[in-house]
Coordinates of C-alpha atoms in Angstrom, one line a residue:
Chain W
M277 CA 245.9 221.6 189.2
T278 CA 245.5 219.1 186.8
T279 CA 243.3 216.2 188.0
V280 CA 243.8 212.7 187.5
L281 CA 240.6 212.8 185.0
D282 CA 242.8 215.4 183.3
M283 CA 246.0 213.3 182.8
F284 CA 243.7 210.1 181.9
G285 CA 241.9 212.1 178.7
A286 CA 246.0 212.5 177.9
H287 CA 246.8 209.2 178.1
P288 CA 248.0 207.7 174.5
G289 CA 245.5 204.8 174.9
G290 CA 242.7 207.1 175.2
P291 CA 240.2 207.6 178.4
G292 CA 238.7 204.0 178.5
K293 CA 241.3 201.4 178.8
S294 CA 240.2 199.5 182.0
G295 CA 237.5 197.1 180.6
A296 CA 234.1 198.1 181.6
L297 CA 235.3 201.1 183.6
T298 CA 235.3 204.7 182.7
A299 CA 238.2 206.8 183.0
D300 CA 235.8 208.7 185.5
E301 CA 235.3 206.3 187.7
V302 CA 239.0 205.2 187.8
A303 CA 240.3 208.6 188.2
R304 CA 237.8 209.2 191.5
C305 CA 239.1 206.0 193.0
V306 CA 242.7 207.2 192.6
E307 CA 242.1 210.5 194.1
E308 CA 240.2 209.0 197.1
C309 CA 243.1 206.5 197.7
V310 CA 245.7 209.1 197.3
A311 CA 243.6 211.1 199.9
C312 CA 243.0 208.5 202.0
Q313 CA 246.8 207.4 202.5
T314 CA 247.4 211.0 203.3
A315 CA 244.5 211.1 206.1
C316 CA 246.0 207.9 207.4
T317 CA 249.3 209.1 207.5
I318 CA 248.5 212.2 209.5
C319 CA 246.3 209.9 211.7
A320 CA 248.9 207.9 212.6
D321 CA 251.0 210.6 213.7
S322 CA 248.1 212.5 215.9
C323 CA 247.2 209.5 217.5
L324 CA 251.4 209.0 218.2
A325 CA 251.3 212.5 219.8
E326 CA 247.8 211.8 221.9
P327 CA 248.6 211.6 225.5
D328 CA 246.9 208.3 225.9
V329 CA 248.9 206.5 222.8
A330 CA 248.8 203.4 224.7
A331 CA 245.1 203.2 223.8
L332 CA 245.5 203.9 220.4
R333 CA 247.7 201.1 219.0
Q334 CA 245.5 199.4 217.2
C335 CA 244.5 202.6 215.5
I336 CA 248.0 203.6 214.6
R337 CA 248.5 200.0 213.2
E338 CA 245.5 199.9 211.2
D339 CA 246.2 203.8 210.1
L340 CA 249.5 202.5 208.7
D341 CA 248.0 199.4 207.0
C342 CA 245.7 201.5 205.2
A343 CA 248.0 204.1 204.1
D344 CA 250.1 201.5 202.6
I345 CA 247.5 199.6 200.7
C346 CA 245.8 202.7 199.7
G347 CA 249.0 203.9 197.9
A348 CA 249.6 200.6 196.3
T349 CA 246.3 200.8 194.9
A350 CA 246.6 204.7 193.9
R351 CA 249.5 203.3 191.6
V352 CA 248.1 200.1 190.4
L353 CA 244.7 202.3 189.3
A354 CA 246.6 205.1 187.7
R355 CA 248.3 202.6 185.7
R356 CA 246.0 202.8 182.2
T357 CA 248.5 200.7 180.0
A358 CA 248.1 196.5 179.6
F359 CA 245.4 196.7 182.6
V360 CA 245.1 193.1 184.5
P361 CA 241.5 193.2 185.6
F362 CA 241.8 190.1 187.9
V363 CA 245.3 191.7 189.9
A364 CA 243.6 195.1 190.3
A365 CA 240.5 193.4 191.7
A366 CA 242.2 191.9 194.3
L367 CA 243.8 194.7 195.4
V368 CA 240.7 197.0 195.1
R369 CA 239.0 194.2 197.5
A370 CA 242.0 194.4 199.8
C371 CA 241.9 198.0 200.1
A372 CA 238.3 198.6 200.5
A373 CA 238.6 195.9 203.2
A374 CA 241.3 197.8 204.9
C375 CA 239.3 201.1 204.7
A376 CA 236.4 199.6 206.2
S377 CA 238.3 198.2 208.7
C378 CA 240.3 201.9 209.7
A379 CA 237.1 203.6 209.5
E380 CA 235.2 201.5 212.1
E381 CA 238.4 201.4 214.4
C382 CA 238.5 205.3 214.1
A383 CA 234.5 206.1 214.1
S384 CA 235.0 204.5 217.7
H385 CA 237.3 207.2 218.7
T386 CA 234.1 209.8 219.1
G387 CA 235.6 213.4 220.2
M388 CA 239.0 212.9 218.7
T389 CA 238.9 215.3 215.1
H390 CA 241.4 213.6 213.4
C391 CA 240.1 210.1 213.8
E392 CA 236.6 211.4 212.7
Q393 CA 238.4 212.9 209.5
C394 CA 240.3 210.1 208.8
A395 CA 237.1 207.7 209.2
Q396 CA 235.5 210.2 206.5
A397 CA 238.4 209.6 204.4
C398 CA 238.2 205.8 204.5
H399 CA 234.4 205.7 203.8
R400 CA 234.9 207.8 201.0
C401 CA 238.0 205.6 199.7
E402 CA 235.6 202.1 200.4
R403 CA 233.1 203.4 198.9
A404 CA 234.9 204.2 195.2
C405 CA 236.5 200.8 195.9
Q406 CA 233.2 199.4 195.8
D407 CA 231.9 201.1 192.8
V408 CA 235.3 200.2 190.8
L409 CA 234.9 196.6 192.2
E410 CA 230.9 196.7 190.9
K411 CA 232.1 197.4 187.2
L412 CA 235.6 195.1 187.2
L413 CA 233.7 191.7 188.4
P414 CA 230.3 192.0 186.9
Q415 CA 227.5 189.7 187.8
Chain Q
M172 CA 272.7 190.1 209.1
T173 CA 269.7 190.2 211.3
T174 CA 266.9 188.7 209.7
V175 CA 263.2 189.4 209.9
L176 CA 262.8 186.5 211.9
D177 CA 265.4 187.5 214.4
M178 CA 263.4 190.8 214.6
F179 CA 260.2 189.1 215.1
G180 CA 261.8 187.0 218.5
A181 CA 262.5 190.8 219.9
H182 CA 258.9 192.0 219.7
P183 CA 257.6 192.8 223.0
G184 CA 254.5 190.7 221.9
G185 CA 256.2 187.9 221.4
P186 CA 257.1 185.5 218.6
G187 CA 253.4 184.4 217.8
K188 CA 251.2 187.4 217.4
S189 CA 249.0 186.8 214.1
G190 CA 246.3 184.0 214.4
A191 CA 247.5 180.3 213.3
L192 CA 250.3 181.7 211.6
T193 CA 254.0 180.9 213.1
A194 CA 256.5 184.1 213.2
D195 CA 258.6 182.0 210.2
E196 CA 255.7 181.7 207.8
V197 CA 255.3 185.2 208.4
A198 CA 258.8 186.3 208.4
R199 CA 259.3 184.0 205.0
C200 CA 256.9 185.7 203.4
V201 CA 257.9 189.2 204.2
E202 CA 262.0 188.3 203.1
E203 CA 260.1 187.0 199.7
C204 CA 258.0 190.1 199.3
V205 CA 260.9 192.4 199.5
A206 CA 263.1 190.2 197.4
C207 CA 260.4 190.1 194.8
Q208 CA 259.6 193.9 195.0
T209 CA 263.2 194.5 194.3
A210 CA 263.6 191.6 191.3
C211 CA 260.5 193.5 189.7
T212 CA 261.9 197.2 190.3
I213 CA 265.3 195.9 188.4
C214 CA 263.3 193.6 185.9
A215 CA 261.2 196.8 184.5
D216 CA 264.3 199.1 184.5
S217 CA 266.4 196.0 182.3
C218 CA 263.2 195.9 180.1
L219 CA 263.0 199.4 179.9
A220 CA 266.8 199.6 178.6
E221 CA 266.3 196.4 176.0
P222 CA 266.3 197.5 172.6
D223 CA 263.2 196.3 171.7
V224 CA 261.2 197.7 174.5
A225 CA 258.2 198.3 172.5
A226 CA 257.3 194.4 173.1
L227 CA 257.8 194.8 176.6
R228 CA 254.9 197.2 177.6
Q229 CA 252.8 194.1 179.5
C230 CA 255.6 193.2 181.3
I231 CA 257.4 196.5 182.4
R232 CA 253.5 197.2 183.7
E233 CA 253.0 194.1 186.0
D234 CA 256.7 194.5 186.9
L235 CA 255.5 197.8 188.5
D236 CA 252.2 196.6 189.8
C237 CA 254.0 193.9 191.2
A238 CA 256.7 196.0 193.1
D239 CA 253.8 198.0 194.2
I240 CA 252.0 195.6 196.1
C241 CA 254.7 193.4 196.9
G242 CA 256.4 196.2 199.0
A243 CA 252.8 197.0 201.0
T244 CA 252.2 193.5 201.9
A245 CA 255.8 193.0 203.4
R246 CA 254.8 196.0 205.4
V247 CA 251.2 195.0 206.7
L248 CA 252.7 191.5 207.3
A249 CA 256.1 192.9 209.2
R250 CA 253.4 194.5 211.7
R251 CA 252.8 192.3 214.4
T252 CA 251.0 194.6 216.9
A253 CA 247.1 194.6 216.9
F254 CA 247.0 191.9 213.6
V255 CA 243.8 192.3 211.0
P256 CA 243.6 188.7 209.8
F257 CA 241.0 189.8 206.9
V258 CA 242.8 192.6 205.9
A259 CA 246.2 190.9 206.0
A260 CA 244.5 187.7 203.6
A261 CA 242.8 190.2 201.3
L262 CA 246.3 191.5 200.6
V263 CA 248.0 188.7 200.7
R264 CA 245.6 187.3 198.3
A265 CA 246.2 190.3 195.9
C266 CA 250.0 189.5 196.2
A267 CA 249.6 186.2 195.3
A268 CA 247.6 187.3 191.9
A269 CA 250.3 189.9 191.0
C270 CA 253.0 187.5 191.8
A271 CA 251.3 184.6 189.5
S272 CA 250.5 187.3 186.5
C273 CA 253.7 188.8 186.6
A274 CA 255.4 185.7 186.7
E275 CA 253.6 184.1 183.9
E276 CA 254.4 187.5 181.8
C277 CA 258.1 186.9 182.9
A278 CA 258.4 183.5 182.0
S279 CA 257.2 183.7 178.3
H280 CA 260.1 186.3 177.5
T281 CA 262.9 183.2 177.0
G282 CA 266.3 184.0 176.5
M283 CA 266.0 187.3 178.8
T284 CA 267.8 186.9 182.3
H285 CA 266.7 189.4 184.0
C286 CA 262.8 188.1 183.1
E287 CA 263.7 184.3 184.5
Q288 CA 265.2 186.1 187.4
C289 CA 262.1 187.6 188.1
A290 CA 259.9 184.8 187.4
Q291 CA 261.7 183.1 190.0
A292 CA 261.4 185.1 192.6
C293 CA 257.5 185.9 191.8
H294 CA 256.8 182.2 191.7
R295 CA 258.9 182.0 195.7
C296 CA 256.8 184.9 196.4
E297 CA 253.6 183.6 195.0
R298 CA 254.2 180.3 197.2
A299 CA 255.3 182.1 200.6
C300 CA 251.6 184.1 199.7
Q301 CA 249.6 180.8 199.1
D302 CA 251.1 179.3 202.6
V303 CA 249.8 182.4 204.4
L304 CA 247.0 182.3 203.2
E305 CA 246.8 178.5 204.3
K306 CA 246.8 179.2 207.7
L307 CA 245.0 182.4 207.8
L308 CA 241.8 181.3 206.2
P309 CA 241.6 177.5 207.4
Q310 CA 239.0 175.5 205.9
Chain E
M252 CA 268.4 183.3 196.1
T253 CA 268.9 185.6 193.2
T254 CA 271.2 189.2 194.4
V255 CA 271.0 192.6 193.3
L256 CA 274.0 191.9 191.6
D257 CA 272.9 188.9 189.8
M258 CA 270.2 191.2 188.4
F259 CA 272.6 194.2 187.5
G260 CA 274.8 191.3 185.6
A261 CA 271.6 191.0 183.5
H262 CA 270.8 194.1 182.6
P263 CA 271.3 195.2 178.9
G264 CA 272.7 198.2 179.6
G265 CA 275.4 196.0 181.4
P266 CA 276.8 196.1 184.9
G267 CA 278.2 199.4 185.0
K268 CA 276.0 202.1 184.7
S269 CA 275.9 204.8 187.3
G270 CA 279.3 206.6 186.6
A271 CA 282.1 205.9 188.1
L272 CA 280.1 203.7 190.6
T273 CA 280.4 199.8 190.6
A274 CA 277.6 197.5 190.0
D275 CA 278.9 196.0 193.4
E276 CA 279.0 199.1 195.2
V277 CA 275.5 199.8 194.2
A278 CA 274.2 196.5 194.3
R279 CA 275.3 196.8 198.4
C280 CA 273.7 200.0 198.9
V281 CA 270.3 199.0 197.6
E282 CA 270.5 195.9 199.6
E283 CA 271.3 197.4 203.0
C284 CA 268.6 200.0 202.2
V285 CA 266.0 197.2 201.9
A286 CA 267.2 195.3 205.0
C287 CA 267.0 198.9 206.5
Q288 CA 263.3 199.8 205.6
T289 CA 262.5 196.0 206.9
A290 CA 264.0 196.5 210.3
C291 CA 262.6 200.1 210.7
T292 CA 259.1 198.8 209.9
I293 CA 259.6 195.9 212.6
C294 CA 261.1 198.1 215.2
A295 CA 258.0 200.9 214.8
D296 CA 255.7 197.7 215.5
S297 CA 257.9 196.7 218.5
C298 CA 257.9 199.8 219.7
L299 CA 254.4 200.5 219.4
A300 CA 253.7 196.9 221.5
E301 CA 256.3 197.8 224.3
P302 CA 254.6 199.1 227.8
D303 CA 255.9 202.2 227.8
V304 CA 254.9 203.3 224.2
A305 CA 254.8 207.3 225.4
A306 CA 258.4 206.7 225.7
L307 CA 259.3 206.0 222.3
R308 CA 257.2 208.6 220.3
Q309 CA 260.6 210.1 218.9
C310 CA 262.0 206.4 218.2
I311 CA 258.4 205.3 216.2
R312 CA 258.4 208.6 214.2
E313 CA 262.0 208.4 213.1
D314 CA 261.7 204.2 212.2
L315 CA 258.8 205.2 210.2
D316 CA 260.6 208.2 208.3
C317 CA 263.9 205.9 207.7
A318 CA 261.8 203.5 206.2
D319 CA 260.2 205.5 203.7
I320 CA 263.4 206.9 202.9
C321 CA 265.1 204.0 202.4
G322 CA 262.6 202.6 200.6
A323 CA 262.6 205.3 197.7
T324 CA 266.3 205.0 198.0
A325 CA 266.5 201.3 197.1
R326 CA 264.1 201.7 194.2
V327 CA 266.3 204.7 192.7
L328 CA 269.3 202.9 193.1
A329 CA 267.8 199.8 191.5
R330 CA 267.3 201.9 188.3
R331 CA 270.5 201.8 186.2
T332 CA 268.7 203.0 183.1
A333 CA 269.4 206.5 182.5
F334 CA 270.7 207.5 185.9
V335 CA 270.5 211.1 186.9
P336 CA 273.6 211.4 189.4
F337 CA 272.6 214.8 191.1
V338 CA 269.3 213.6 192.3
A339 CA 270.7 210.1 193.3
A340 CA 273.2 212.0 195.2
A341 CA 271.1 214.1 196.9
L342 CA 268.8 211.0 198.1
V343 CA 271.2 209.0 199.0
R344 CA 272.6 212.1 201.2
A345 CA 269.0 212.2 202.9
C346 CA 269.4 208.4 203.2
A347 CA 272.2 208.7 205.2
A348 CA 271.0 211.7 207.2
A349 CA 267.6 209.4 208.4
C350 CA 269.9 206.4 209.1
A351 CA 272.3 208.7 211.2
S352 CA 269.6 210.1 213.0
C353 CA 267.4 207.1 213.5
A354 CA 270.7 204.5 214.9
E355 CA 271.3 207.4 217.5
E356 CA 267.8 207.1 219.1
C357 CA 267.8 203.5 218.7
A358 CA 271.1 203.1 220.1
S359 CA 269.9 205.1 223.3
H360 CA 267.5 202.3 224.3
T361 CA 270.0 200.0 225.6
G362 CA 268.4 196.7 226.5
M363 CA 266.0 196.8 223.8
T364 CA 266.8 194.4 221.5
H365 CA 264.8 195.3 218.6
C366 CA 265.9 199.2 218.8
E367 CA 269.9 197.5 219.1
Q368 CA 268.9 195.2 215.7
C369 CA 267.6 198.1 213.8
A370 CA 270.5 200.8 214.9
Q371 CA 272.6 198.1 213.4
A372 CA 270.4 198.0 210.2
C373 CA 270.7 202.0 210.1
H374 CA 274.5 202.0 210.8
R375 CA 275.1 199.6 208.2
C376 CA 273.0 201.6 205.9
E377 CA 274.6 204.7 206.5
R378 CA 278.0 203.0 205.4
A379 CA 276.5 201.8 202.2
C380 CA 275.3 205.5 201.2
Q381 CA 278.3 207.0 202.6
D382 CA 280.6 205.1 200.4
V383 CA 278.2 205.3 197.4
L384 CA 278.1 209.1 197.9
E385 CA 282.3 209.1 197.8
K386 CA 282.2 207.5 194.3
L387 CA 279.0 209.6 193.0
L388 CA 280.5 213.3 194.6
P389 CA 284.4 212.6 193.8
Q390 CA 286.4 215.7 195.2
Chain M
M89 CA 237.1 217.1 201.0
T90 CA 239.1 217.7 204.5
T91 CA 242.2 218.9 203.6
V92 CA 246.0 218.2 205.3
L93 CA 245.9 221.5 206.9
D94 CA 242.4 221.0 208.1
M95 CA 243.7 217.6 209.8
F96 CA 247.3 219.4 210.8
G97 CA 244.8 221.7 212.9
A98 CA 243.3 218.4 214.8
H99 CA 246.9 217.4 215.6
P100 CA 247.2 217.1 219.1
G101 CA 250.4 218.8 219.1
G102 CA 248.7 222.2 217.6
P103 CA 249.3 223.3 214.0
G104 CA 252.8 224.5 214.8
K105 CA 255.1 221.8 215.0
S106 CA 258.3 222.0 212.5
G107 CA 260.3 225.1 213.6
A108 CA 260.0 227.7 211.7
L109 CA 257.8 226.4 209.2
T110 CA 253.9 227.2 210.4
A111 CA 251.5 224.3 209.2
D112 CA 250.1 226.0 205.7
E113 CA 253.8 225.8 204.1
V114 CA 253.7 221.9 205.5
A115 CA 250.3 221.3 204.4
R116 CA 250.8 223.2 201.1
C117 CA 254.3 221.0 200.4
V118 CA 252.4 217.6 201.2
E119 CA 249.6 218.5 198.9
E120 CA 252.2 218.9 195.8
C121 CA 254.2 216.1 196.4
V122 CA 250.9 213.8 196.7
A123 CA 250.0 215.5 193.3
C124 CA 253.2 215.2 191.8
Q125 CA 253.6 211.5 192.5
T126 CA 250.2 211.1 191.0
A127 CA 251.3 213.1 187.8
C128 CA 254.0 211.2 187.4
T129 CA 253.1 207.5 187.8
I130 CA 250.6 208.5 185.4
C131 CA 253.2 210.3 182.9
A132 CA 255.2 207.4 183.1
D133 CA 252.4 204.9 182.0
S134 CA 251.3 207.6 179.3
C135 CA 254.9 207.4 178.2
L136 CA 255.1 203.4 178.1
A137 CA 252.1 203.5 176.0
E138 CA 253.2 206.0 173.3
P139 CA 254.0 204.5 169.7
D140 CA 257.6 205.9 170.6
V141 CA 258.4 204.0 173.8
A142 CA 261.7 203.7 173.0
A143 CA 262.4 207.8 172.8
L144 CA 260.9 208.1 176.2
R145 CA 263.5 206.0 178.4
Q146 CA 264.7 208.9 180.2
C147 CA 261.6 210.6 181.4
I148 CA 260.0 206.9 182.1
R149 CA 262.9 206.7 184.8
E150 CA 262.6 210.4 185.8
D151 CA 259.1 210.1 186.2
L152 CA 259.1 206.9 188.2
D153 CA 262.2 208.3 190.3
C154 CA 260.0 211.5 191.1
A155 CA 257.3 209.6 191.9
D156 CA 259.3 207.5 194.7
I157 CA 260.5 210.6 196.1
C158 CA 257.7 212.7 196.0
G159 CA 255.8 209.9 197.8
A160 CA 258.8 209.5 200.8
T161 CA 258.9 213.0 201.0
A162 CA 254.5 213.8 201.6
R163 CA 254.7 211.2 204.0
V164 CA 258.1 212.3 206.5
L165 CA 256.3 215.6 206.0
A166 CA 253.0 214.7 207.3
R167 CA 254.4 214.1 210.2
R168 CA 254.7 216.4 213.1
T169 CA 255.3 214.1 216.0
A170 CA 259.1 214.6 217.2
F171 CA 260.2 216.3 213.8
V172 CA 263.9 216.3 212.8
P173 CA 264.8 219.5 210.7
F174 CA 267.9 218.0 209.2
V175 CA 266.3 215.0 208.0
A176 CA 263.4 216.7 206.3
A177 CA 265.5 219.1 204.8
A178 CA 267.6 216.6 203.1
L179 CA 265.0 214.6 201.8
V180 CA 263.2 217.9 200.5
R181 CA 266.3 219.3 199.1
A182 CA 266.1 215.7 197.2
C183 CA 262.6 216.0 196.2
A184 CA 263.5 219.5 195.2
A185 CA 266.1 218.2 192.8
A186 CA 264.2 215.3 191.1
C187 CA 261.0 217.2 190.5
A188 CA 263.2 220.1 188.8
S189 CA 265.2 217.6 186.8
C190 CA 262.0 215.8 185.7
A191 CA 260.1 219.0 184.9
E192 CA 263.0 219.7 182.4
E193 CA 263.1 216.5 180.7
C194 CA 259.2 216.5 180.7
A195 CA 259.1 220.1 179.1
S196 CA 261.4 219.2 176.3
H197 CA 258.4 217.1 174.9
T198 CA 256.8 219.6 173.1
G199 CA 253.2 218.4 172.0
M200 CA 252.6 215.7 174.3
T201 CA 250.4 216.6 177.1
H202 CA 250.7 214.5 179.3
C203 CA 254.4 215.3 180.0
E204 CA 253.4 219.1 179.7
Q205 CA 251.2 218.4 183.0
C206 CA 253.5 216.7 184.4
A207 CA 256.0 219.3 183.8
Q208 CA 253.3 221.8 185.6
A209 CA 253.2 219.3 188.6
C210 CA 256.6 219.1 188.9
H211 CA 257.5 223.2 189.1
R212 CA 254.5 223.5 191.2
C213 CA 256.2 221.0 193.9
E214 CA 260.0 222.1 193.5
R215 CA 258.4 225.8 194.4
A216 CA 257.0 224.2 197.6
C217 CA 259.8 222.2 198.5
Q218 CA 262.1 225.1 198.0
D219 CA 259.7 227.6 200.2
V220 CA 260.0 224.6 202.9
L221 CA 263.6 224.7 202.5
E222 CA 264.2 228.5 203.0
K223 CA 262.3 227.9 206.5
L224 CA 263.8 224.8 207.4
L225 CA 267.7 226.6 206.7
P226 CA 267.6 230.3 207.5
Q227 CA 270.6 231.9 206.5

């Protein structure tokens, strides 16, 4: 399957269009955001089907928020034309926050496999967001 | 038509569920985010139909980003159960940034009515986001 | 506040760009889709906060689906440039189906105000979708 | 990375929750919808950066529609709890229509690599949607 990085390579603006960020770093973050959005959507639905759904309200809510924020972040980072660094940075920071919070909540449900899978996706996405932030906001 | 505030009033958790924020302030921000998402979607499409679309690349891109970020922010703020203030605050800050940037770009296209309409929607949404931020992050 | 119809009036392609559909009919459907997406998002969250959330799984799921489908439909109908009638018609039909199903589920929860409010928004959106379909697919 | 199918396996409702559809068929369609949403988002942005953007209006519009419809379809199919076959079928049919139309438009731009990549993603997603439809609506 064609990857995000393959498609960035075919962009008429060329592969390097987001300041100090390489196409590879942006592509990885897009892929992790997309994977995390899907994982959170499925985790929320799995929690909803659990016998003790009443104990999973916080998890469902954080899953839904994280899915929405990851979805928006994937789209914004997927766009390379006329990139606006300060808007992207603020959104990626929000995405990292949502992933960190959702990962912590999911990781607290030991023995619930969908929450463990979701926590892993959130951790990976948070790390990819932090990597992007370091390049977007050099000190 | 039933408003967001009407619906918040019927929430089993009651109308006041977001820290120092009143239901009225959150509801107003949700309504402005929703209106701004729609305005940006239509402005991007109107720019695409303009004879000189090549001069409007920056505007189309900012419209698309702003629509996506406003959409995610509306959904996160519409949820009152198990609210996570630091995630919401980071997202609302990103939304204010996107609206400010898109408003500035749109406002620079004098004489283009859809851009003027969109700039107004962005300004209103940015202000609503700033009001929410002041309450979410008291100094 | 500027309406969808106001913005359609400023579109460089002019107000009538969707076959036999008038700008007024499309604008009304966009507004109802947007309102229904918000109502469904809040209803899902309100159900999640109910003491008997376990009895509301079907409602939460239908709310989430309906919100996603209404959101996509609002965006597609908000675009007037290079309109593709058969794609729009298929999506509007899916939106009408989601609204009808969600309205029926919500209306079955008598005495739960957020479900009654949501059912009304779904009914209004379904009717607007049906009106658009009649014009998009004349017999 | 954890796949959609891995996560379906951890769903408390078990792997088979969508009528005659197997978890494997649903998972593949979710993955293709997600990949197609990303491909269409990048193709729209790549078209916007092309020197002759004015000739690509139809393509940009179809990309944006297809991305929105694929995104909604991925979310609806990712949910296994309280599945509503007729709503899912109507949405999957709309998704197949959007993918077919976008693939045809993109495939007409020979020599434009991002359009070729996008057409492939649309074709794959359309086929996955058709496979789901055959099982959802047995004759």
